[in-house]
Amino acid sequence: LSLYNVTVALIYIVALAGIYFSVRAYMERPATGWKKTALGVGGVILLAAILGVIVVSNLETIEAYRYRTLLRSVDREVQDAETLEEKIARLRELGHIPSLAVGIVVDDELVWAQGFGEQPDLDTVYNVGSISKPVMATAILQLHERGLLDLDSDLDEYLPFSLRHPDYPDTPITARMLLTHQSGLAHYTPQYHWYTKSDELLKWLSDKRGWEIGETHRDVPFGAFLEGYLTPGGPYYTSDAWRFEPGTQQGYSTPGYDLLGYLVEEVSGQPLDEYLRDNIYGPLGMSRSGQSVSDSPERQAVPYERMFGVLAQTNVETPLWDRTRFGGGGLRTTAPDLAQFLIAHMNEGESNGYQLLQPETVELMHDRAVAGGGDFMMAGSGLGWSLYDDVPREMWGKMIDLRGMQGHGGADYGYRASMNFVQEDEGAYGYVMIADVSLLSEELDFAWYLAIDKGIEALLLQEGSERLGQASSE
């Protein structure tokens, strides 16, 4: 018994006693008129007070019970289904996901893929958000392999402006720091959001979510915007653009990866979309991948934002929109295309007969460079690469087993995605999962995340493991 629990128990006893004596006095004949009314009102107030204390003091317990009940209910629903397709279809329905595309990779082959929902065609293109980051890390490491970029050199050697944290002007910032989210650059600020999101999306956020949108400055070239955004006294500067001393901590930063995209352009001498098409998408056979809705407007998945509640059916359509800068997000791709990129990372850099990266570079990218990472069950991160726990964890009665997987996830307005694989002694298996609904304009509902996202992920991982076992025994 803790002091807290004893205190709450005493409050309950006192409040109940007060209600008892108030009701008793109310029922006695001498109490009439205003006295009787006052006693009755007092009893109601005391009852409301005790109920309030009970609810407030047990919010975590109530929330945990709600999560546990929901997760068990979802598990029962899925157990009634027989095939993998039926189970995923049921989870999609329970999660009110308009469209979903998934695939399973075993060793160097996409062994199964299927679309579900409103747009079941595997040619449908989705925005996969931060899965753009391992793509950008791959491009940076290609330039490193070619001797064009040193990961540990001061980026002032490559950029047309000086990149310095204003509070630590003597500390150089390197590509490796950007890759590991240790540059000191912050995540989104309002100014950065306005610059990198399209007018269509900003109008939607203003109309539907009540955002106050400032000047976008989108007529300014990205390099000039970055210089003015990151440099004290610059026309777009905000002190919120910077956080800790570079190299001392880790703090997730999409602007840092957009800067890496700009770095690719400066070092390679090519526009970023052209470089990625020539060096990643084209050679891997990712023919439906790009950065713009205009690349394939007829095949785009319609994006939705979840606006209210647990497993609520309130999906509000957002406009099709593009990021104005690429690197930290904005990749538009299909499940089969994304699987080809994953296959390369599962097979020492080779996919579709193309050596995307040398084996030692893949190892460098995947090795843990930083412990932890703050994401769900993360064990650490490499260079644009996430590493997860290999020890199952129980949450609200549900076992979550990420099997020591590695890869990356992504989310953007209207979309969610994940891409991971598990390395075993006999081979590797992995999955890709893309959906056209997100919760970025609301606080993430963790029950929904565990029941649906992690539920589908668990099914794909289990099927991949079984198929690897079957292939190894043949």
Coordinates of C-alpha atoms in Angstrom, one line a residue:
L1 CA 0.0 0.0 0.0
S2 CA 1.5 3.3 -1.1
L3 CA 0.9 6.6 0.7
Y4 CA -1.0 7.7 -2.5
N5 CA -3.4 4.8 -2.3
V6 CA -4.0 5.3 1.4
T7 CA -4.7 9.0 0.8
V8 CA -7.2 8.2 -2.0
A9 CA -8.9 5.6 0.2
L10 CA -9.3 8.1 3.0
I11 CA -10.8 10.6 0.6
Y12 CA -13.3 8.0 -0.6
I13 CA -14.3 7.1 3.1
V14 CA -14.7 10.8 4.0
A15 CA -16.8 11.5 0.9
L16 CA -19.0 8.4 1.4
A17 CA -19.5 9.3 5.0
G18 CA -20.5 12.8 4.0
I19 CA -23.0 11.5 1.5
Y20 CA -24.4 9.0 4.0
F21 CA -25.0 11.6 6.7
S22 CA -26.3 14.2 4.2
V23 CA -28.8 11.7 2.7
R24 CA -29.8 10.6 6.3
A25 CA -30.4 14.2 7.3
Y26 CA -32.3 14.8 4.1
M27 CA -34.7 11.9 4.9
E28 CA -35.4 13.0 8.5
R29 CA -38.7 14.9 9.0
P30 CA -37.2 17.9 10.8
A31 CA -35.3 18.9 7.7
T32 CA -37.8 20.9 5.6
G33 CA -37.8 23.8 3.2
W34 CA -34.4 25.3 2.4
K35 CA -32.6 23.1 4.9
K36 CA -33.8 20.0 3.2
T37 CA -32.9 21.4 -0.3
A38 CA -29.4 22.4 1.0
L39 CA -28.8 19.0 2.4
G40 CA -29.9 17.3 -0.8
V41 CA -27.7 19.6 -3.0
G42 CA -24.8 19.0 -0.6
G43 CA -25.2 15.3 -1.1
V44 CA -25.2 15.6 -4.8
I45 CA -22.1 17.8 -4.7
L46 CA -20.3 15.3 -2.5
L47 CA -21.3 12.4 -4.8
A48 CA -20.0 14.3 -7.8
A49 CA -16.8 15.0 -5.9
I50 CA -16.1 11.4 -5.0
L51 CA -16.9 10.2 -8.6
G52 CA -14.5 12.9 -9.9
V53 CA -11.8 11.8 -7.5
I54 CA -12.3 8.1 -8.5
V55 CA -12.1 8.9 -12.2
V56 CA -9.1 11.2 -12.0
S57 CA -7.1 9.0 -9.7
N58 CA -7.7 6.0 -11.9
L59 CA -7.3 7.4 -15.4
E60 CA -4.4 5.3 -16.2
T61 CA -6.2 2.1 -15.0
I62 CA -9.3 3.1 -17.0
E63 CA -7.2 3.7 -20.1
A64 CA -5.3 0.5 -19.7
Y65 CA -8.6 -1.4 -19.3
R66 CA -9.9 0.2 -22.4
Y67 CA -6.8 -0.7 -24.4
R68 CA -6.8 -4.3 -23.0
T69 CA -10.5 -4.8 -23.9
L70 CA -10.0 -3.4 -27.4
L71 CA -6.9 -5.5 -28.1
R72 CA -8.6 -8.7 -27.0
S73 CA -11.7 -7.9 -29.0
V74 CA -9.6 -7.3 -32.1
D75 CA -7.7 -10.5 -31.5
R76 CA -10.9 -12.5 -31.3
E77 CA -12.2 -11.0 -34.5
V78 CA -8.9 -12.0 -36.3
Q79 CA -8.8 -15.5 -34.9
D80 CA -12.1 -16.2 -36.6
A81 CA -10.5 -15.6 -40.0
E82 CA -8.6 -18.5 -41.6
T83 CA -6.3 -17.2 -44.3
L84 CA -3.7 -14.4 -44.2
E85 CA -5.8 -12.4 -46.7
E86 CA -8.9 -12.7 -44.5
K87 CA -7.1 -11.7 -41.4
I88 CA -5.6 -8.6 -42.9
A89 CA -8.9 -7.7 -44.6
R90 CA -10.6 -7.9 -41.2
L91 CA -8.0 -5.7 -39.5
R92 CA -8.3 -3.2 -42.3
E93 CA -12.1 -3.1 -41.7
L94 CA -11.7 -2.8 -37.9
G95 CA -9.2 0.0 -38.3
H96 CA -11.3 1.8 -40.9
I97 CA -8.4 2.0 -43.3
P98 CA -9.7 2.9 -46.8
S99 CA -6.8 1.3 -48.7
L100 CA -3.9 -0.9 -47.8
A101 CA -1.0 -2.4 -49.8
V102 CA 1.3 -5.1 -48.3
G103 CA 4.0 -7.4 -49.5
I104 CA 6.2 -10.1 -48.0
V105 CA 9.9 -10.6 -49.1
V106 CA 11.9 -13.7 -48.5
D107 CA 15.6 -13.5 -49.2
D108 CA 15.7 -11.8 -52.7
E109 CA 12.1 -12.3 -53.8
L110 CA 8.8 -10.6 -53.3
V111 CA 6.9 -13.8 -52.6
W112 CA 3.4 -12.3 -51.9
A113 CA 1.7 -8.9 -52.3
Q114 CA -1.8 -7.8 -52.3
G115 CA -3.9 -4.6 -52.1
F116 CA -7.0 -4.2 -49.9
G117 CA -9.9 -1.8 -49.8
E118 CA -11.0 1.0 -52.0
Q119 CA -7.9 0.9 -54.2
P120 CA -6.7 -2.7 -54.2
D121 CA -4.5 -2.3 -57.3
L122 CA -0.8 -2.9 -56.5
D123 CA 0.0 -0.2 -59.0
T124 CA -1.6 2.4 -56.7
V125 CA 1.0 5.0 -55.5
Y126 CA 1.2 6.1 -51.9
N127 CA 3.3 8.7 -50.1
V128 CA 5.5 6.7 -47.7
G129 CA 6.7 9.7 -45.6
S130 CA 9.9 9.1 -43.7
I131 CA 10.8 6.0 -45.6
S132 CA 12.3 8.6 -47.8
K133 CA 15.1 8.9 -45.2
P134 CA 16.8 5.5 -45.9
V135 CA 16.5 6.3 -49.6
M136 CA 18.3 9.6 -49.0
A137 CA 20.9 7.9 -46.8
T138 CA 21.5 5.4 -49.6
A139 CA 22.1 8.3 -52.1
I140 CA 24.5 9.9 -49.6
L141 CA 26.4 6.7 -49.1
Q142 CA 26.7 6.2 -52.9
L143 CA 28.4 9.5 -53.2
H144 CA 30.6 8.5 -50.3
E145 CA 31.6 5.3 -52.1
R146 CA 32.5 7.3 -55.2
G147 CA 34.9 9.4 -53.2
L148 CA 32.8 12.6 -53.7
L149 CA 31.7 13.0 -50.1
D150 CA 33.5 12.4 -46.8
L151 CA 31.0 11.5 -44.0
D152 CA 33.0 13.2 -41.3
S153 CA 34.2 16.4 -43.1
D154 CA 32.8 19.8 -42.3
L155 CA 29.7 20.3 -44.5
D156 CA 31.0 23.9 -45.2
E157 CA 33.3 22.2 -47.7
Y158 CA 30.3 21.2 -49.8
L159 CA 27.6 23.8 -49.2
P160 CA 27.4 27.3 -50.6
F161 CA 26.7 28.7 -47.1
S162 CA 28.2 28.1 -43.7
L163 CA 26.2 25.6 -41.6
R164 CA 26.8 26.3 -37.9
H165 CA 24.7 26.0 -34.7
P166 CA 24.7 29.7 -33.5
D167 CA 25.4 28.6 -29.9
Y168 CA 28.3 26.4 -31.0
P169 CA 30.0 28.1 -33.9
D170 CA 33.3 26.1 -33.5
T171 CA 31.6 22.7 -33.8
P172 CA 31.6 21.4 -37.4
I173 CA 28.4 19.6 -38.7
T174 CA 29.0 16.6 -40.8
A175 CA 27.0 14.3 -43.1
R176 CA 27.2 11.5 -40.5
M177 CA 25.6 13.8 -37.9
L178 CA 22.7 14.5 -40.2
L179 CA 22.4 10.8 -41.0
T180 CA 22.2 9.8 -37.3
H181 CA 20.0 12.8 -36.3
Q182 CA 22.8 14.2 -34.2
S183 CA 23.3 17.5 -36.0
G184 CA 21.4 19.7 -33.5
L185 CA 18.8 20.6 -36.1
A186 CA 15.3 20.6 -34.8
H187 CA 12.3 18.8 -36.3
Y188 CA 9.5 20.9 -37.8
T189 CA 8.9 24.5 -36.9
P190 CA 5.9 26.4 -38.2
Q191 CA 8.2 28.3 -40.6
Y192 CA 9.6 25.1 -42.0
H193 CA 6.2 23.5 -42.3
W194 CA 4.9 26.4 -44.3
Y195 CA 7.8 26.3 -46.7
T196 CA 7.8 22.5 -47.4
K197 CA 4.0 21.7 -47.5
S198 CA 2.0 22.5 -50.6
D199 CA -0.6 25.3 -50.7
E200 CA -3.4 22.7 -51.1
L201 CA -2.4 21.0 -47.8
L202 CA -1.9 24.2 -45.9
K203 CA -5.3 25.4 -46.9
W204 CA -6.8 22.1 -45.8
L205 CA -5.0 22.4 -42.4
S206 CA -6.3 25.9 -42.1
D207 CA -9.9 25.1 -43.0
K208 CA -10.2 21.7 -41.2
R209 CA -7.8 22.0 -38.3
G210 CA -7.8 25.7 -37.7
W211 CA -4.1 26.2 -38.3
E212 CA -2.8 29.8 -38.7
I213 CA -0.6 29.8 -41.8
G214 CA 2.1 32.3 -42.2
E215 CA 4.1 33.4 -45.2
T216 CA 5.5 30.3 -47.1
H217 CA 8.4 32.1 -48.8
R218 CA 8.2 29.4 -51.4
D219 CA 9.5 31.7 -54.2
V220 CA 12.9 31.5 -52.4
P221 CA 15.3 28.7 -53.6
F222 CA 15.8 26.0 -51.0
G223 CA 19.5 26.8 -50.4
A224 CA 18.7 30.5 -49.8
F225 CA 15.8 29.6 -47.6
L226 CA 18.0 27.2 -45.5
E227 CA 20.7 29.9 -45.1
G228 CA 18.1 32.5 -44.0
Y229 CA 16.3 29.9 -41.8
L230 CA 19.3 28.6 -40.0
T231 CA 21.5 31.8 -39.7
P232 CA 20.8 34.3 -36.9
G233 CA 19.6 37.6 -38.4
G234 CA 18.5 35.7 -41.6
P235 CA 15.1 36.8 -43.0
Y236 CA 13.4 33.4 -42.1
Y237 CA 15.5 32.7 -38.9
T238 CA 13.9 31.2 -35.8
S239 CA 15.9 30.1 -32.8
D240 CA 13.6 27.0 -32.7
A241 CA 15.4 25.7 -35.8
W242 CA 18.3 24.6 -33.5
R243 CA 18.5 22.4 -30.4
F244 CA 21.6 20.8 -28.8
E245 CA 25.3 21.0 -29.5
P246 CA 26.0 18.9 -32.7
G247 CA 27.3 15.4 -32.0
T248 CA 26.3 15.3 -28.4
Q249 CA 22.7 14.0 -28.6
Q250 CA 20.1 12.6 -30.9
G251 CA 17.0 14.4 -32.0
Y252 CA 14.9 13.4 -34.9
S253 CA 15.0 15.9 -37.7
T254 CA 13.3 15.8 -41.0
P255 CA 14.9 19.2 -42.0
G256 CA 18.2 17.5 -41.5
Y257 CA 17.4 14.9 -44.2
D258 CA 16.0 17.6 -46.5
L259 CA 19.4 19.2 -46.1
L260 CA 21.0 15.9 -47.2
G261 CA 18.8 16.0 -50.3
Y262 CA 20.2 19.4 -51.0
L263 CA 23.7 18.1 -50.4
V264 CA 23.2 15.3 -53.0
E265 CA 22.3 18.0 -55.5
E266 CA 25.4 20.1 -54.6
V267 CA 27.8 17.2 -54.7
S268 CA 26.4 15.3 -57.7
G269 CA 25.6 18.4 -59.8
Q270 CA 22.2 16.9 -60.7
P271 CA 18.7 17.8 -59.6
L272 CA 17.6 15.4 -56.8
D273 CA 14.8 13.7 -58.7
E274 CA 17.1 13.1 -61.6
Y275 CA 19.9 11.6 -59.4
L276 CA 17.4 9.3 -57.7
R277 CA 15.9 8.1 -60.9
D278 CA 19.4 7.4 -62.4
N279 CA 21.0 5.8 -59.4
I280 CA 18.2 4.2 -57.3
Y281 CA 14.7 4.0 -58.9
G282 CA 15.7 3.1 -62.5
P283 CA 18.3 0.5 -61.8
L284 CA 16.2 -1.2 -59.2
G285 CA 13.2 -1.4 -61.5
M286 CA 11.1 1.0 -59.3
S287 CA 9.3 2.4 -62.3
R288 CA 6.4 3.8 -60.4
S289 CA 8.4 5.7 -57.8
G290 CA 9.0 9.4 -57.6
Q291 CA 8.5 12.6 -55.7
S292 CA 5.5 14.2 -57.3
V293 CA 1.8 13.5 -57.7
S294 CA 2.2 14.7 -61.3
D295 CA 4.4 11.7 -62.1
S296 CA 1.4 9.5 -62.1
P297 CA -1.7 11.4 -61.1
E298 CA -4.1 8.7 -62.2
R299 CA -2.7 6.1 -59.8
Q300 CA -2.5 8.1 -56.6
A301 CA -4.1 6.7 -53.5
V302 CA -6.6 9.1 -52.0
P303 CA -5.3 10.3 -48.6
Y304 CA -7.4 10.5 -45.5
E305 CA -6.8 11.9 -42.0
R306 CA -8.4 10.2 -38.9
M307 CA -10.0 13.0 -37.0
F308 CA -11.6 11.5 -34.0
G309 CA -11.3 8.6 -31.5
V310 CA -10.4 5.0 -31.3
L311 CA -11.2 3.0 -34.5
A312 CA -13.6 5.8 -35.4
Q313 CA -15.0 5.9 -38.9
T314 CA -14.4 9.6 -39.3
N315 CA -11.9 9.7 -42.1
V316 CA -11.6 13.1 -43.7
E317 CA -10.2 13.2 -47.2
T318 CA -7.2 15.5 -47.7
P319 CA -6.1 16.9 -51.0
L320 CA -3.4 15.2 -53.0
W321 CA -0.3 17.2 -52.2
D322 CA 3.5 17.3 -52.7
R323 CA 6.3 18.4 -50.4
T324 CA 8.2 21.2 -52.0
R325 CA 11.5 19.6 -50.8
F326 CA 12.5 15.9 -50.8
G327 CA 14.9 14.1 -48.5
G328 CA 13.1 13.7 -45.2
G329 CA 9.8 12.7 -46.7
G330 CA 7.7 12.8 -49.9
L331 CA 8.7 9.5 -51.6
R332 CA 5.7 8.2 -53.6
T333 CA 5.8 4.6 -54.5
T334 CA 4.0 1.3 -54.6
A335 CA 4.3 -1.8 -52.5
P336 CA 6.2 -3.9 -55.2
D337 CA 8.6 -1.0 -55.9
L338 CA 9.3 -0.5 -52.2
A339 CA 10.0 -4.2 -51.9
Q340 CA 12.8 -3.9 -54.5
F341 CA 14.5 -1.3 -52.4
L342 CA 14.1 -3.5 -49.3
I343 CA 15.5 -6.5 -51.1
A344 CA 18.7 -4.6 -51.9
H345 CA 19.2 -3.9 -48.2
M346 CA 18.4 -7.5 -47.3
N347 CA 21.0 -8.8 -49.8
E348 CA 24.2 -6.9 -49.3
G349 CA 23.1 -4.1 -51.6
E350 CA 22.0 -6.1 -54.6
S351 CA 18.5 -6.2 -56.1
N352 CA 17.3 -6.7 -59.7
G353 CA 20.9 -7.4 -60.8
Y354 CA 22.0 -4.0 -59.6
Q355 CA 24.6 -3.3 -56.8
L356 CA 22.9 -0.4 -55.1
L357 CA 25.6 -0.2 -52.4
Q358 CA 28.7 -2.3 -51.7
P359 CA 28.2 -4.9 -48.9
E360 CA 30.5 -3.1 -46.5
T361 CA 28.6 0.1 -47.0
V362 CA 25.3 -1.7 -46.3
E363 CA 26.8 -3.0 -43.2
L364 CA 27.9 0.5 -42.2
M365 CA 24.4 1.8 -42.8
H366 CA 22.7 -0.9 -40.8
D367 CA 25.1 -1.1 -37.9
R368 CA 24.0 0.6 -34.7
A369 CA 25.5 4.1 -34.6
V370 CA 23.3 5.4 -31.8
A371 CA 21.6 3.6 -29.0
G372 CA 17.9 4.0 -28.4
G373 CA 16.0 6.4 -30.6
G374 CA 12.7 7.2 -28.8
D375 CA 10.4 5.2 -31.2
F376 CA 8.4 2.2 -30.1
M377 CA 10.7 -0.6 -28.9
M378 CA 13.7 0.9 -30.8
A379 CA 17.1 -0.5 -29.8
G380 CA 19.0 2.0 -31.8
S381 CA 19.6 3.5 -35.2
G382 CA 22.2 3.3 -38.0
L383 CA 22.6 5.8 -40.9
G384 CA 19.0 6.4 -41.9
W385 CA 18.1 3.0 -40.5
S386 CA 16.1 1.9 -37.5
L387 CA 16.9 -1.1 -35.3
Y388 CA 14.3 -2.7 -33.0
D389 CA 14.2 -4.9 -29.9
D390 CA 14.5 -8.7 -30.2
V391 CA 12.8 -9.3 -26.9
P392 CA 9.0 -9.6 -26.9
R393 CA 7.2 -7.0 -24.7
E394 CA 3.7 -7.3 -23.2
M395 CA 1.5 -4.2 -23.4
W396 CA -2.1 -4.3 -22.0
G397 CA -2.2 -8.1 -22.2
K398 CA -0.9 -8.2 -25.8
M399 CA 2.6 -9.6 -26.6
I400 CA 4.5 -7.4 -29.1
D401 CA 7.3 -9.2 -30.8
L402 CA 9.3 -7.1 -33.3
R403 CA 11.8 -10.0 -33.7
G404 CA 14.8 -7.7 -33.8
M405 CA 13.6 -6.3 -37.1
Q406 CA 15.3 -3.4 -38.9
G407 CA 14.2 -0.9 -41.5
H408 CA 12.2 2.3 -41.3
G409 CA 8.7 3.6 -40.9
G410 CA 6.9 6.7 -42.3
A411 CA 3.9 8.9 -41.9
D412 CA 2.7 12.0 -43.6
Y413 CA -0.7 13.7 -43.8
G414 CA -3.0 11.1 -45.2
Y415 CA -0.6 8.2 -45.2
R416 CA 1.3 5.6 -43.1
A417 CA 3.9 3.1 -44.1
S418 CA 6.6 0.7 -42.8
M419 CA 9.3 -1.4 -44.3
N420 CA 11.3 -3.9 -42.2
F421 CA 13.2 -7.2 -42.3
V422 CA 14.5 -9.8 -39.9
Q423 CA 17.9 -11.5 -40.4
E424 CA 18.1 -15.2 -39.5
D425 CA 20.9 -17.7 -39.8
E426 CA 19.1 -19.4 -42.7
G427 CA 18.2 -16.2 -44.5
A428 CA 16.0 -13.1 -44.2
Y429 CA 12.4 -12.2 -44.5
G430 CA 10.6 -8.9 -44.4
Y431 CA 7.5 -6.9 -45.3
V432 CA 6.3 -3.6 -46.7
M433 CA 3.0 -2.1 -45.6
I434 CA 1.4 1.1 -46.9
A435 CA -1.9 2.7 -46.0
D436 CA -3.8 5.8 -47.0
V437 CA -4.9 7.1 -43.6
S438 CA -2.9 8.7 -40.9
L439 CA -3.4 10.5 -37.5
L440 CA -0.9 13.3 -37.9
S441 CA -3.6 16.0 -37.4
E442 CA -4.6 14.3 -34.2
E443 CA -2.7 12.9 -31.3
L444 CA -1.7 9.3 -32.1
D445 CA -4.2 6.8 -30.7
F446 CA -2.0 4.1 -29.3
A447 CA -4.8 1.5 -29.0
W448 CA -5.4 1.9 -32.8
Y449 CA -1.7 1.7 -33.4
L450 CA -1.2 -1.5 -31.5
A451 CA -4.4 -3.2 -32.6
I452 CA -4.2 -2.4 -36.3
D453 CA -0.7 -1.3 -37.4
K454 CA 1.1 -3.7 -35.2
G455 CA -1.5 -6.4 -35.7
I456 CA -1.0 -6.3 -39.5
E457 CA 2.8 -6.1 -39.0
A458 CA 2.7 -9.2 -36.8
L459 CA 0.8 -11.2 -39.4
L460 CA 3.2 -10.3 -42.1
L461 CA 6.3 -11.1 -40.0
Q462 CA 4.8 -14.5 -39.0
E463 CA 4.0 -15.4 -42.6
G464 CA 7.4 -14.3 -43.7
S465 CA 9.1 -16.4 -41.0
E466 CA 7.0 -19.4 -42.0
R467 CA 7.8 -19.0 -45.7
L468 CA 11.5 -18.6 -45.0
G469 CA 11.3 -21.9 -43.0
Q470 CA 9.6 -23.6 -45.9
A471 CA 12.2 -22.4 -48.4
S472 CA 15.1 -23.5 -46.1
S473 CA 13.7 -27.0 -45.8
E474 CA 13.2 -27.6 -49.5

